[in-house]
């Protein structure tokens, strides 16, 4: 696109436009960078002139080089961020799987919150531990208890329904649930879901972990919404601040999956999923008595 005062040049990569360079108000080639007296003749030197085909050629070259440099910088930054997250994840594994630093569910949640902040600038985190007929939601507001970590009642709030809130939606869908402005969502339930501040600039991520073909734990966390669109070049995406979680970033998804594996391993040592998901004991005598009563009632009706 070219006019007398504006020149826009698309930078193509095959059939795709990867960038657009724009220049405006081409100045006369006779202008001088040397400060001169403000006279009519000196002002004429700064008069705009028309863009031409040669300018298009130069802008195409400049644009191509600029895009290549930007892509290289973006790739370097993505690589640096990946290494940083790898180091954080290794440290998280050491702390979460340690019997010294992670003795209780409370310790686990404190570590999880700290590392999610380092990894993705997460605001708050919560963890729902599933049972056969309900869920235990870790409640960090409860006072510390001297009971063992295998007694979840000291650290959790028990909810009998597995369909409540965003946690219930994730359990049902068996996949990541992303909720913007969660406080206004009809599915949000303060009893089971992570606490939110009620602002529209906050996203709640709800991620279920599947074991024994069932959802055994659900991780929830909040992140602030970036004020601008992410910068994307090819397969690389760099969000503002390079810190918030991006669900379309495979590296981010892999980090969360590894973190969930650590959580599962730790919870499994305290409270095995095979025990939590086992059907409750059934009173066989009550069943036999009920069967006898039904037969007796049916016999009376036939008479």
CSV table of C-alpha atoms in Angstrom, one decimal:
chain,number,residue,atom,x,y,z
A,1,UNK,CA,0.0,0.0,0.0
A,2,UNK,CA,1.6,3.3,-1.1
A,3,UNK,CA,0.5,6.9,-1.2
A,4,UNK,CA,2.4,10.1,-1.2
A,5,UNK,CA,2.8,10.2,2.6
A,6,UNK,CA,2.4,6.5,3.7
A,7,UNK,CA,4.1,3.3,2.7
A,8,UNK,CA,3.0,-0.1,4.1
A,9,UNK,CA,5.0,-3.2,3.2
A,10,UNK,CA,3.8,-6.7,4.1
A,11,UNK,CA,6.6,-9.2,5.0
A,12,UNK,CA,5.6,-12.5,3.6
A,13,UNK,CA,6.6,-16.0,4.6
A,14,UNK,CA,5.2,-18.2,1.8
A,15,UNK,CA,1.5,-17.4,1.6
A,16,UNK,CA,1.4,-16.0,5.2
A,17,UNK,CA,2.0,-12.4,6.1
A,18,UNK,CA,4.2,-12.4,9.2
A,19,UNK,CA,4.6,-8.7,9.7
A,20,UNK,CA,3.8,-5.3,8.2
A,21,UNK,CA,6.2,-2.4,8.2
A,22,UNK,CA,4.9,1.2,7.8
A,23,UNK,CA,6.7,4.4,7.2
A,24,UNK,CA,5.2,7.9,6.8
A,25,UNK,CA,6.1,11.3,5.6
A,26,UNK,CA,9.2,10.7,3.4
A,27,UNK,CA,11.4,13.7,3.7
A,28,UNK,CA,13.3,15.4,0.9
A,29,UNK,CA,16.8,13.9,0.2
A,30,UNK,CA,18.2,17.4,0.2
A,31,UNK,CA,17.5,17.9,3.9
A,32,UNK,CA,20.5,18.3,6.3
A,33,UNK,CA,21.0,16.9,9.8
A,34,UNK,CA,22.9,20.1,10.6
A,35,UNK,CA,20.9,22.6,12.5
A,36,UNK,CA,20.2,25.6,10.3
A,37,UNK,CA,18.4,28.9,10.8
A,38,UNK,CA,14.6,28.7,10.5
A,39,UNK,CA,14.1,30.3,7.1
A,40,UNK,CA,11.7,29.5,4.3
A,41,UNK,CA,14.5,27.8,2.3
A,42,UNK,CA,15.5,25.6,5.3
A,43,UNK,CA,11.9,24.6,5.9
A,44,UNK,CA,11.6,23.5,2.2
A,45,UNK,CA,14.4,21.0,2.8
A,46,UNK,CA,12.0,19.1,5.2
A,47,UNK,CA,9.1,19.0,2.8
A,48,UNK,CA,7.6,15.5,2.2
A,49,UNK,CA,8.1,13.9,-1.1
A,50,UNK,CA,6.4,10.9,-2.8
A,51,UNK,CA,7.3,7.3,-2.0
A,52,UNK,CA,8.4,5.3,-5.0
A,53,UNK,CA,9.2,1.7,-6.1
A,54,UNK,CA,12.7,1.9,-4.8
A,55,UNK,CA,11.4,2.7,-1.3
A,56,UNK,CA,9.2,-0.4,-1.5
A,57,UNK,CA,12.3,-2.5,-2.4
A,58,UNK,CA,14.3,-1.1,0.5
A,59,UNK,CA,11.5,-1.6,3.0
A,60,UNK,CA,11.1,-5.2,1.9
A,61,UNK,CA,14.8,-5.8,2.6
A,62,UNK,CA,14.7,-4.0,5.9
A,63,UNK,CA,11.5,-5.8,6.9
A,64,UNK,CA,12.8,-9.3,6.1
A,65,UNK,CA,16.0,-8.7,8.1
A,66,UNK,CA,14.0,-7.2,11.0
A,67,UNK,CA,11.6,-10.2,11.2
A,68,UNK,CA,14.5,-12.7,11.1
A,69,UNK,CA,16.2,-10.8,14.0
A,70,UNK,CA,12.9,-10.7,16.0
A,71,UNK,CA,12.3,-14.4,15.5
A,72,UNK,CA,15.8,-15.2,16.7
A,73,UNK,CA,15.4,-13.1,19.8
A,74,UNK,CA,12.0,-14.7,20.5
A,75,UNK,CA,13.4,-18.2,20.1
A,76,UNK,CA,16.3,-17.3,22.5
A,77,UNK,CA,13.9,-15.9,25.0
A,78,UNK,CA,11.6,-18.9,24.8
A,79,UNK,CA,14.6,-21.2,25.3
A,80,UNK,CA,15.7,-19.2,28.3
A,81,UNK,CA,12.2,-19.3,29.9
A,82,UNK,CA,12.0,-23.1,29.3
A,83,UNK,CA,15.3,-23.6,31.1
A,84,UNK,CA,14.2,-21.4,34.0
A,85,UNK,CA,11.0,-23.4,34.4
A,86,UNK,CA,12.9,-26.6,34.2
A,87,UNK,CA,15.1,-25.6,37.1
A,88,UNK,CA,12.0,-24.5,39.1
A,89,UNK,CA,10.3,-27.8,38.4
A,90,UNK,CA,13.3,-29.8,39.5
A,91,UNK,CA,13.4,-27.8,42.8
A,92,UNK,CA,9.7,-28.4,43.2
A,93,UNK,CA,10.1,-32.1,42.8
A,94,UNK,CA,12.8,-32.2,45.4
A,95,UNK,CA,10.7,-30.3,47.9
A,96,UNK,CA,7.3,-31.9,47.3
A,97,UNK,CA,8.6,-35.5,47.3
A,98,UNK,CA,10.7,-34.9,50.4
A,99,UNK,CA,9.5,-36.3,53.7
A,100,UNK,CA,11.2,-33.4,55.5
A,101,UNK,CA,9.7,-30.4,53.7
A,102,UNK,CA,6.4,-32.0,52.7
A,103,UNK,CA,4.9,-33.8,55.7
A,104,UNK,CA,1.3,-32.8,55.5
A,105,UNK,CA,-1.4,-31.7,53.0
A,106,UNK,CA,-0.9,-28.2,54.4
A,107,UNK,CA,2.8,-28.4,53.5
A,108,UNK,CA,1.9,-29.7,50.1
A,109,UNK,CA,-0.4,-26.7,49.4
A,110,UNK,CA,2.0,-24.1,50.6
A,111,UNK,CA,4.7,-25.6,48.3
A,112,UNK,CA,2.3,-25.9,45.4
A,113,UNK,CA,1.2,-22.3,45.8
A,114,UNK,CA,4.8,-21.0,46.0
A,115,UNK,CA,6.0,-22.9,42.9
A,116,UNK,CA,2.9,-22.1,40.8
A,117,UNK,CA,3.6,-18.4,41.5
A,118,UNK,CA,7.2,-18.9,40.3
A,119,UNK,CA,6.2,-20.9,37.2
A,120,UNK,CA,3.2,-19.0,36.0
A,121,UNK,CA,2.6,-16.0,38.3
A,122,UNK,CA,-0.4,-17.8,39.8
A,123,UNK,CA,-2.5,-15.9,42.3
A,124,UNK,CA,-4.1,-18.7,44.4
A,125,UNK,CA,-4.2,-22.5,44.3
A,126,UNK,CA,-6.5,-25.2,45.6
A,127,UNK,CA,-6.5,-29.0,45.4
A,128,UNK,CA,-9.6,-31.3,45.4
A,129,UNK,CA,-8.9,-34.9,46.4
A,130,UNK,CA,-11.6,-37.2,45.0
A,131,UNK,CA,-13.3,-40.1,46.8
A,132,UNK,CA,-15.8,-42.6,45.6
A,133,UNK,CA,-18.8,-40.5,46.8
A,134,UNK,CA,-17.4,-37.0,47.2
A,135,UNK,CA,-14.4,-34.8,47.3
A,136,UNK,CA,-12.0,-33.3,49.9
A,137,UNK,CA,-11.1,-29.7,49.2
A,138,UNK,CA,-7.9,-28.6,50.8
A,139,UNK,CA,-8.8,-25.5,53.0
A,140,UNK,CA,-5.7,-23.4,53.8
A,141,UNK,CA,-7.9,-21.2,56.1
A,142,UNK,CA,-8.3,-23.9,58.6
A,143,UNK,CA,-6.0,-23.7,61.7
A,144,UNK,CA,-3.0,-26.2,61.8
A,145,UNK,CA,-3.8,-29.5,63.4
A,146,UNK,CA,-1.6,-32.0,65.1
A,147,UNK,CA,-3.2,-35.0,63.5
A,148,UNK,CA,-1.5,-37.1,60.9
A,149,UNK,CA,-1.5,-36.2,57.2
A,150,UNK,CA,-3.6,-39.3,56.4
A,151,UNK,CA,-6.5,-37.7,58.3
A,152,UNK,CA,-7.8,-35.3,55.6
A,153,UNK,CA,-10.5,-33.9,57.9
A,154,UNK,CA,-7.9,-31.7,59.6
A,155,UNK,CA,-7.0,-30.0,56.4
A,156,UNK,CA,-10.0,-30.4,54.1
A,157,UNK,CA,-13.6,-29.5,53.7
A,158,UNK,CA,-15.6,-32.5,52.7
A,159,UNK,CA,-18.2,-32.1,49.9
A,160,UNK,CA,-20.5,-35.0,49.2
A,161,UNK,CA,-21.3,-34.0,45.6
A,162,UNK,CA,-18.8,-34.5,42.9
A,163,UNK,CA,-20.8,-32.3,40.5
A,164,UNK,CA,-20.4,-28.9,42.3
A,165,UNK,CA,-18.7,-25.9,40.9
A,166,UNK,CA,-15.9,-25.7,38.3
A,167,UNK,CA,-14.3,-28.7,40.0
A,168,UNK,CA,-17.4,-30.8,39.2
A,169,UNK,CA,-17.3,-29.6,35.6
A,170,UNK,CA,-13.7,-30.7,35.3
A,171,UNK,CA,-14.5,-34.1,36.8
A,172,UNK,CA,-17.3,-34.5,34.4
A,173,UNK,CA,-15.5,-33.4,31.3
A,174,UNK,CA,-12.2,-35.0,32.3
A,175,UNK,CA,-10.3,-32.1,30.8
A,176,UNK,CA,-9.0,-28.6,31.4
A,177,UNK,CA,-11.7,-26.0,32.2
A,178,UNK,CA,-10.8,-22.3,31.7
A,179,UNK,CA,-13.1,-19.8,33.3
A,180,UNK,CA,-12.9,-16.0,32.9
A,181,UNK,CA,-14.5,-13.8,35.5
A,182,UNK,CA,-15.3,-16.9,37.5
A,183,UNK,CA,-17.2,-15.0,40.2
A,184,UNK,CA,-20.0,-14.2,37.7
A,185,UNK,CA,-20.1,-17.8,36.4
A,186,UNK,CA,-23.2,-19.7,37.4
A,187,UNK,CA,-21.0,-22.8,37.8
A,188,UNK,CA,-18.6,-21.3,40.3
A,189,UNK,CA,-19.2,-22.5,43.8
A,190,UNK,CA,-17.2,-20.9,46.7
A,191,UNK,CA,-17.6,-24.2,48.7
A,192,UNK,CA,-15.4,-26.2,46.3
A,193,UNK,CA,-13.6,-23.8,44.0
A,194,UNK,CA,-10.5,-21.7,44.5
A,195,UNK,CA,-11.1,-18.3,46.0
A,196,UNK,CA,-11.3,-15.4,43.4
A,197,UNK,CA,-11.2,-11.7,43.9
A,198,UNK,CA,-14.2,-11.1,41.7
A,199,UNK,CA,-12.4,-9.0,39.0
A,200,UNK,CA,-12.9,-9.6,35.3
A,201,UNK,CA,-9.1,-9.6,34.8
A,202,UNK,CA,-8.7,-13.0,36.5
A,203,UNK,CA,-8.9,-16.5,34.9
A,204,UNK,CA,-9.5,-19.7,36.9
A,205,UNK,CA,-7.8,-22.9,35.5
A,206,UNK,CA,-9.3,-26.2,36.7
A,207,UNK,CA,-7.2,-29.3,35.7
A,208,UNK,CA,-8.3,-32.9,36.6
A,209,UNK,CA,-5.8,-35.7,37.1
A,210,UNK,CA,-6.9,-39.2,36.0
A,211,UNK,CA,-5.7,-42.4,37.7
A,212,UNK,CA,-7.3,-45.8,37.6
A,213,UNK,CA,-9.5,-44.5,34.8
A,214,UNK,CA,-11.1,-42.0,37.3
A,215,UNK,CA,-10.5,-38.4,38.2
A,216,UNK,CA,-8.5,-38.7,41.5
A,217,UNK,CA,-7.4,-35.1,42.1
A,218,UNK,CA,-8.3,-31.7,40.6
A,219,UNK,CA,-5.8,-28.7,40.7
A,220,UNK,CA,-7.1,-25.2,40.5
A,221,UNK,CA,-5.2,-21.9,40.2
A,222,UNK,CA,-5.9,-18.3,39.2
A,223,UNK,CA,-3.9,-16.1,36.9
A,224,UNK,CA,-4.2,-12.5,35.8
A,225,UNK,CA,-5.2,-11.7,32.3
A,226,UNK,CA,-2.5,-10.0,30.3
A,227,UNK,CA,-3.2,-6.5,29.1
A,228,UNK,CA,-2.1,-7.2,25.6
A,229,UNK,CA,-2.2,-9.9,23.0
A,230,UNK,CA,0.7,-12.3,23.0
A,231,UNK,CA,3.5,-11.8,20.5
A,232,UNK,CA,3.6,-14.8,18.1
A,233,UNK,CA,6.2,-15.7,15.5
A,234,UNK,CA,5.8,-19.0,13.8
A,235,UNK,CA,5.4,-21.7,16.5
A,236,UNK,CA,6.7,-19.4,19.3
A,237,UNK,CA,4.4,-17.3,21.5
A,238,UNK,CA,5.7,-14.8,24.0
A,239,UNK,CA,3.0,-13.4,26.4
A,240,UNK,CA,3.3,-10.1,28.1
A,241,UNK,CA,5.7,-10.6,31.1
A,242,UNK,CA,6.5,-14.0,29.7
A,243,UNK,CA,5.0,-15.5,32.9
A,244,UNK,CA,1.3,-16.3,32.8
A,245,UNK,CA,0.0,-19.7,31.9
A,246,UNK,CA,-1.0,-20.3,28.2
A,247,UNK,CA,-3.1,-23.3,27.5
A,248,UNK,CA,-2.0,-23.4,23.8
A,249,UNK,CA,1.6,-23.6,24.8
A,250,UNK,CA,2.8,-27.3,24.8
A,251,UNK,CA,5.7,-26.5,27.2
A,252,UNK,CA,3.3,-25.0,29.7
A,253,UNK,CA,1.0,-28.0,29.5
A,254,UNK,CA,3.9,-30.3,30.0
A,255,UNK,CA,5.0,-28.4,33.2
A,256,UNK,CA,1.5,-28.7,34.7
A,257,UNK,CA,1.3,-32.4,33.9
A,258,UNK,CA,4.7,-33.1,35.6
A,259,UNK,CA,3.5,-31.0,38.6
A,260,UNK,CA,0.3,-33.1,38.8
A,261,UNK,CA,2.4,-36.3,38.7
A,262,UNK,CA,4.3,-35.0,41.8
A,263,UNK,CA,1.1,-34.2,43.6
A,264,UNK,CA,-0.4,-37.6,42.8
A,265,UNK,CA,2.7,-39.4,44.0
A,266,UNK,CA,2.7,-37.5,47.3
A,267,UNK,CA,-1.1,-37.9,48.0
A,268,UNK,CA,-0.9,-41.5,47.0
A,269,UNK,CA,1.7,-42.2,49.8
A,270,UNK,CA,-0.7,-40.7,52.4
A,271,UNK,CA,-4.1,-41.7,51.0
A,272,UNK,CA,-4.0,-44.2,48.1
A,273,UNK,CA,-6.5,-43.7,45.3
A,274,UNK,CA,-7.4,-47.4,45.4
A,275,UNK,CA,-8.6,-46.9,49.0
A,276,UNK,CA,-10.4,-43.6,48.3
A,277,UNK,CA,-12.2,-44.9,45.2
A,278,UNK,CA,-13.2,-48.2,46.8
A,279,UNK,CA,-16.9,-48.6,47.3
A,280,UNK,CA,-18.1,-48.3,50.9
A,281,UNK,CA,-18.7,-51.4,53.0
A,282,UNK,CA,-22.2,-52.8,52.5
A,283,UNK,CA,-24.3,-54.2,55.4
A,284,UNK,CA,-25.3,-57.6,53.9
A,285,UNK,CA,-27.7,-58.4,56.8
A,286,UNK,CA,-29.7,-55.3,55.9
A,287,UNK,CA,-29.8,-56.4,52.3
A,288,UNK,CA,-31.0,-59.9,53.2
A,289,UNK,CA,-33.6,-58.6,55.6
A,290,UNK,CA,-34.9,-56.2,52.8
A,291,UNK,CA,-35.1,-59.1,50.4
A,292,UNK,CA,-37.0,-61.3,52.8
A,293,UNK,CA,-39.5,-58.4,53.5
A,294,UNK,CA,-40.0,-57.9,49.7
A,295,UNK,CA,-40.8,-61.6,49.2
A,296,UNK,CA,-43.2,-61.5,52.2
A,297,UNK,CA,-45.0,-58.5,50.8
A,298,UNK,CA,-45.2,-60.0,47.4
A,299,UNK,CA,-46.7,-63.3,48.9
A,300,UNK,CA,-49.3,-61.3,50.8
A,301,UNK,CA,-50.4,-59.5,47.6
A,302,UNK,CA,-50.9,-62.8,45.8
A,303,UNK,CA,-53.1,-64.0,48.6
